[in-house]
CSV table of C-alpha atoms in Angstrom, one decimal:
chain,number,residue,atom,x,y,z
A,1,UNK,CA,134.0,-128.1,57.1
A,2,UNK,CA,133.0,-129.7,53.9
A,3,UNK,CA,130.0,-132.1,54.2
A,4,UNK,CA,131.1,-134.6,51.4
A,5,UNK,CA,134.5,-134.3,50.3
A,6,UNK,CA,136.3,-136.0,47.4
A,7,UNK,CA,140.0,-136.4,46.6
A,8,UNK,CA,141.6,-135.8,44.3
A,9,UNK,CA,139.8,-132.9,42.6
A,10,UNK,CA,141.8,-133.6,39.3
A,11,UNK,CA,143.3,-136.8,38.2
A,12,UNK,CA,145.3,-137.3,34.9
A,13,UNK,CA,146.6,-140.7,34.2
A,14,UNK,CA,147.6,-143.1,31.3
A,15,UNK,CA,145.5,-145.9,30.0
A,16,UNK,CA,145.9,-149.2,31.7
A,17,UNK,CA,146.7,-147.7,35.0
A,18,UNK,CA,144.8,-148.3,38.2
A,19,UNK,CA,143.5,-145.3,40.3
A,20,UNK,CA,141.3,-144.7,43.3
A,21,UNK,CA,139.0,-141.8,44.1
A,22,UNK,CA,138.2,-141.2,47.8
A,23,UNK,CA,135.1,-139.9,49.2
A,24,UNK,CA,134.2,-139.0,52.8
A,25,UNK,CA,131.0,-137.6,54.4
A,26,UNK,CA,130.9,-136.1,57.9
A,27,UNK,CA,127.0,-135.8,58.0
A,28,UNK,CA,126.4,-139.3,59.6
A,29,UNK,CA,124.4,-140.3,56.6
A,30,UNK,CA,123.9,-144.1,56.0
A,31,UNK,CA,123.4,-143.9,52.3
A,32,UNK,CA,126.2,-143.0,49.7
A,33,UNK,CA,126.4,-143.0,46.0
A,34,UNK,CA,128.8,-142.5,43.1
A,35,UNK,CA,127.7,-140.9,39.8
A,36,UNK,CA,129.5,-140.4,36.5
A,37,UNK,CA,129.1,-137.3,34.5
A,38,UNK,CA,130.0,-137.8,30.8
A,39,UNK,CA,131.2,-135.4,28.2
A,40,UNK,CA,127.6,-134.6,27.5
A,41,UNK,CA,127.0,-133.6,31.1
A,42,UNK,CA,124.7,-136.5,31.6
A,43,UNK,CA,124.7,-137.6,35.3
A,44,UNK,CA,124.3,-141.4,35.8
A,45,UNK,CA,124.1,-143.4,38.9
A,46,UNK,CA,126.9,-146.0,39.2
A,47,UNK,CA,126.7,-147.3,42.7
A,48,UNK,CA,124.6,-147.0,45.9
A,49,UNK,CA,125.7,-148.1,49.3
A,50,UNK,CA,123.6,-148.2,52.5
A,51,UNK,CA,125.5,-148.6,55.7
A,52,UNK,CA,128.6,-150.1,54.0
A,53,UNK,CA,126.5,-152.6,51.9
A,54,UNK,CA,126.2,-152.5,48.2
A,55,UNK,CA,122.5,-151.6,47.1
A,56,UNK,CA,122.8,-150.7,43.5
A,57,UNK,CA,125.2,-151.6,40.9
A,58,UNK,CA,124.1,-149.9,37.6
A,59,UNK,CA,125.6,-152.1,34.9
A,60,UNK,CA,129.2,-150.7,35.6
A,61,UNK,CA,132.1,-152.5,34.2
A,62,UNK,CA,133.8,-154.8,36.6
A,63,UNK,CA,136.9,-152.7,36.4
A,64,UNK,CA,135.2,-150.3,38.8
A,65,UNK,CA,135.0,-151.5,42.4
A,66,UNK,CA,133.6,-149.4,45.1
A,67,UNK,CA,134.8,-150.0,48.7
A,68,UNK,CA,133.1,-148.8,51.8
A,69,UNK,CA,135.5,-149.4,54.8
A,70,UNK,CA,133.0,-147.6,57.1
A,71,UNK,CA,129.7,-145.7,56.9
A,72,UNK,CA,131.5,-142.3,56.3
A,73,UNK,CA,133.7,-143.5,53.4
A,74,UNK,CA,132.9,-144.8,50.0
A,75,UNK,CA,135.9,-145.0,47.6
A,76,UNK,CA,136.0,-145.9,44.1
A,77,UNK,CA,138.8,-148.0,42.6
A,78,UNK,CA,139.1,-148.2,38.8
A,79,UNK,CA,141.4,-150.9,37.2
A,80,UNK,CA,142.9,-150.8,33.8
A,81,UNK,CA,141.8,-147.3,32.9
A,82,UNK,CA,140.4,-146.7,29.5
A,83,UNK,CA,139.9,-143.6,27.4
A,84,UNK,CA,136.1,-143.8,27.9
A,85,UNK,CA,136.5,-143.5,31.6
A,86,UNK,CA,137.2,-139.9,31.3
A,87,UNK,CA,134.5,-138.1,33.2
A,88,UNK,CA,133.7,-136.1,36.2
A,89,UNK,CA,132.8,-138.5,39.1
A,90,UNK,CA,130.6,-137.3,41.9
A,91,UNK,CA,130.1,-138.8,45.3
A,92,UNK,CA,126.8,-138.1,47.2
A,93,UNK,CA,125.2,-139.1,50.6
A,94,UNK,CA,121.6,-139.0,51.6
A,95,UNK,CA,119.5,-138.2,54.8
A,96,UNK,CA,116.4,-136.3,53.8
A,97,UNK,CA,118.2,-134.8,51.0
A,98,UNK,CA,121.0,-135.6,48.8
A,99,UNK,CA,124.5,-133.8,49.3
A,100,UNK,CA,127.1,-133.9,46.6
A,101,UNK,CA,130.7,-133.7,46.7
A,102,UNK,CA,132.5,-131.2,44.3
A,103,UNK,CA,133.6,-133.9,41.9
A,104,UNK,CA,136.8,-135.4,40.6
A,105,UNK,CA,137.7,-134.8,37.1
A,106,UNK,CA,139.3,-137.9,35.6
A,107,UNK,CA,141.3,-137.6,32.4
A,108,UNK,CA,142.7,-140.7,30.8
A,109,UNK,CA,145.4,-140.1,28.2
E,1,UNK,CA,111.4,-147.0,36.2
E,2,UNK,CA,111.8,-143.4,37.2
E,3,UNK,CA,112.9,-140.9,34.6
E,4,UNK,CA,113.2,-137.2,34.1
E,5,UNK,CA,112.8,-135.4,30.9
E,6,UNK,CA,114.1,-131.9,30.1
E,7,UNK,CA,112.8,-131.2,26.7
E,8,UNK,CA,115.0,-128.1,26.0
E,9,UNK,CA,118.7,-129.0,25.4
E,10,UNK,CA,119.7,-125.2,25.2
E,11,UNK,CA,117.9,-122.0,25.8
E,12,UNK,CA,119.1,-118.5,25.3
E,13,UNK,CA,117.5,-115.4,26.9
E,14,UNK,CA,118.2,-111.8,27.2
E,15,UNK,CA,119.5,-110.4,30.5
E,16,UNK,CA,116.5,-109.1,32.4
E,17,UNK,CA,114.0,-111.4,30.7
E,18,UNK,CA,112.0,-114.0,32.5
E,19,UNK,CA,113.0,-117.7,32.3
E,20,UNK,CA,111.2,-121.0,32.6
E,21,UNK,CA,112.9,-124.4,32.3
E,22,UNK,CA,110.8,-127.3,31.9
E,23,UNK,CA,110.9,-130.6,33.7
E,24,UNK,CA,108.8,-133.7,33.5
E,25,UNK,CA,109.1,-136.7,35.6
E,26,UNK,CA,107.9,-140.3,35.9
E,27,UNK,CA,108.0,-141.8,39.3
E,28,UNK,CA,106.0,-144.7,40.8
E,29,UNK,CA,105.7,-143.2,44.2
E,30,UNK,CA,105.5,-139.7,45.7
E,31,UNK,CA,108.4,-137.9,43.9
E,32,UNK,CA,111.1,-135.9,45.8
E,33,UNK,CA,112.1,-133.4,43.2
E,34,UNK,CA,115.2,-131.2,42.8
E,35,UNK,CA,116.7,-128.6,40.6
E,36,UNK,CA,120.5,-128.2,40.5
E,37,UNK,CA,122.7,-125.8,38.6
E,38,UNK,CA,126.2,-126.5,37.4
E,39,UNK,CA,128.6,-123.7,36.2
E,40,UNK,CA,131.4,-124.7,33.9
E,41,UNK,CA,134.0,-126.8,35.7
E,42,UNK,CA,132.1,-126.7,38.9
E,43,UNK,CA,130.1,-129.1,41.1
E,44,UNK,CA,126.4,-129.3,41.6
E,45,UNK,CA,124.6,-126.6,43.6
E,46,UNK,CA,121.1,-127.2,44.9
E,47,UNK,CA,118.7,-124.5,43.8
E,48,UNK,CA,115.6,-125.9,45.5
E,49,UNK,CA,113.7,-129.1,46.4
E,50,UNK,CA,110.1,-130.2,46.8
E,51,UNK,CA,108.6,-133.1,48.5
E,52,UNK,CA,105.2,-131.8,49.9
E,53,UNK,CA,103.4,-128.8,51.1
E,54,UNK,CA,103.0,-125.6,49.1
E,55,UNK,CA,103.4,-126.5,45.4
E,56,UNK,CA,105.3,-123.3,44.6
E,57,UNK,CA,108.7,-123.6,46.1
E,58,UNK,CA,111.2,-120.8,46.6
E,59,UNK,CA,114.8,-121.4,46.1
E,60,UNK,CA,118.2,-119.6,46.1
E,61,UNK,CA,119.3,-116.9,43.7
E,62,UNK,CA,115.7,-115.8,43.0
E,63,UNK,CA,114.5,-119.0,41.5
E,64,UNK,CA,111.2,-120.7,42.1
E,65,UNK,CA,109.6,-124.0,40.9
E,66,UNK,CA,106.1,-125.2,40.7
E,67,UNK,CA,105.0,-128.8,41.2
E,68,UNK,CA,102.0,-129.9,39.1
E,69,UNK,CA,101.1,-133.4,39.9
E,70,UNK,CA,98.6,-133.6,37.2
E,71,UNK,CA,101.1,-132.8,34.6
E,72,UNK,CA,104.0,-134.6,36.2
E,73,UNK,CA,106.0,-131.4,35.9
E,74,UNK,CA,108.3,-129.3,38.1
E,75,UNK,CA,109.2,-126.2,36.0
E,76,UNK,CA,111.9,-123.8,37.2
E,77,UNK,CA,111.2,-120.0,36.8
E,78,UNK,CA,113.1,-116.8,37.3
E,79,UNK,CA,111.5,-113.4,36.7
E,80,UNK,CA,114.6,-111.7,35.6
E,81,UNK,CA,117.7,-113.4,34.5
E,82,UNK,CA,121.1,-112.2,35.2
E,83,UNK,CA,124.3,-112.8,33.2
E,84,UNK,CA,125.7,-115.0,36.0
E,85,UNK,CA,122.7,-117.4,35.6
E,86,UNK,CA,124.4,-118.8,32.5
E,87,UNK,CA,125.0,-122.5,33.5
E,88,UNK,CA,123.6,-126.0,33.1
E,89,UNK,CA,120.6,-126.8,35.0
E,90,UNK,CA,119.5,-130.3,36.0
E,91,UNK,CA,116.2,-131.6,37.2
E,92,UNK,CA,116.2,-134.7,39.3
E,93,UNK,CA,113.8,-137.0,41.0
E,94,UNK,CA,114.5,-139.4,44.0
E,95,UNK,CA,112.7,-140.8,47.0
E,96,UNK,CA,112.3,-139.1,50.4
E,97,UNK,CA,113.6,-142.3,52.1
E,98,UNK,CA,116.7,-142.4,50.0
E,99,UNK,CA,116.2,-146.0,49.0
E,100,UNK,CA,116.4,-145.0,45.4
E,101,UNK,CA,119.2,-142.7,44.1
E,102,UNK,CA,118.5,-139.5,42.3
E,103,UNK,CA,117.6,-139.9,38.7
E,104,UNK,CA,118.7,-136.8,36.7
E,105,UNK,CA,117.5,-135.3,33.4
E,106,UNK,CA,119.9,-134.5,30.7
E,107,UNK,CA,120.1,-130.9,31.6
E,108,UNK,CA,119.2,-127.6,30.0
E,109,UNK,CA,122.1,-125.2,29.1
E,110,UNK,CA,121.1,-121.6,29.6
E,111,UNK,CA,122.9,-118.9,27.8
E,112,UNK,CA,122.3,-115.2,28.7
E,113,UNK,CA,122.8,-112.4,26.1
E,114,UNK,CA,123.1,-108.7,26.7
């Protein structure tokens, strides 16, 4: 039973499209995050949510919109995809430790 | 603002040799420190973590790390490297309460030669 699960694992799409990545955690954690890992492997925080409320938005373009329908889910919707959005996106949750999902590799062509 | 510095971008060691990966952090409160490993195309695997107690922390796969507050360091070590240890290693700092997200270093790529 995966603690933090992301879907899809791979996503290939054309520029200009809109896509969503889903994240679910079954750990009962209050805090969830989205991270972006770029082509140089650098991991950077994008968003932080606590109990469905946005806590941190780290200068991410408005095309990225996180949505937390309940405490267990934090989805990432991306509008008008650009080539530079190609990256691996990790979801994570926190309670006395940070638990990461396995990542979603997004390729924009 | 918190930050993590991993001064070595790439390290190459011989199989069976010892390994030390360096990590320095900057954090305004008591740091919660982590080391993760990422194999190519894979996710992040937690090797070990430290918040308090014994400053020498044992992790999985034979890794250990030592916290040195005076040097703001949390270096990762392994006495004998195996070829399967070749991967990217990330040091990270966060808070025990989770009210700040993990901040990662830029990673150190480890290559292992025969």
